[in-house]
Short mmCIF file of C-alpha atoms in Angstrom, two decimals:
data_model
loop_
_atom_site.label_atom_id
_atom_site.label_comp_id
_atom_site.label_asym_id
_atom_site.label_seq_id
_atom_site.Cartn_x
_atom_site.Cartn_y
_atom_site.Cartn_z
CA MET A 1 -11.44 -34.96 -24.60
CA VAL A 2 -12.97 -36.68 -21.28
CA THR A 3 -16.60 -37.72 -21.74
CA SER A 4 -16.96 -40.37 -19.34
CA SER A 5 -16.30 -37.83 -16.40
CA PRO A 6 -18.95 -35.02 -15.25
CA PRO A 7 -18.45 -31.70 -16.27
CA ARG A 8 -16.19 -29.66 -13.95
CA GLN A 9 -17.79 -26.98 -12.23
CA PRO A 10 -16.45 -23.91 -10.65
CA ALA A 11 -16.52 -24.88 -6.74
CA PRO A 12 -17.53 -22.53 -4.58
CA ASN A 13 -14.69 -20.30 -2.94
CA SER A 14 -15.39 -21.71 0.69
CA TYR A 15 -13.05 -24.28 1.10
CA MET A 16 -9.67 -22.24 2.10
CA GLY A 17 -11.04 -18.90 2.03
CA ARG A 18 -9.93 -17.29 -1.30
CA ARG A 19 -7.97 -20.31 -2.45
CA PRO A 20 -9.36 -22.41 -5.05
CA ARG A 21 -10.02 -25.98 -4.69
CA ARG A 22 -7.33 -28.04 -6.26
#
């Protein structure tokens, strides 16, 4: 469990078209 890190929110699919931000 990572508590010192901010909650990972689903990034908008506008980076590489329809590819999830990795």
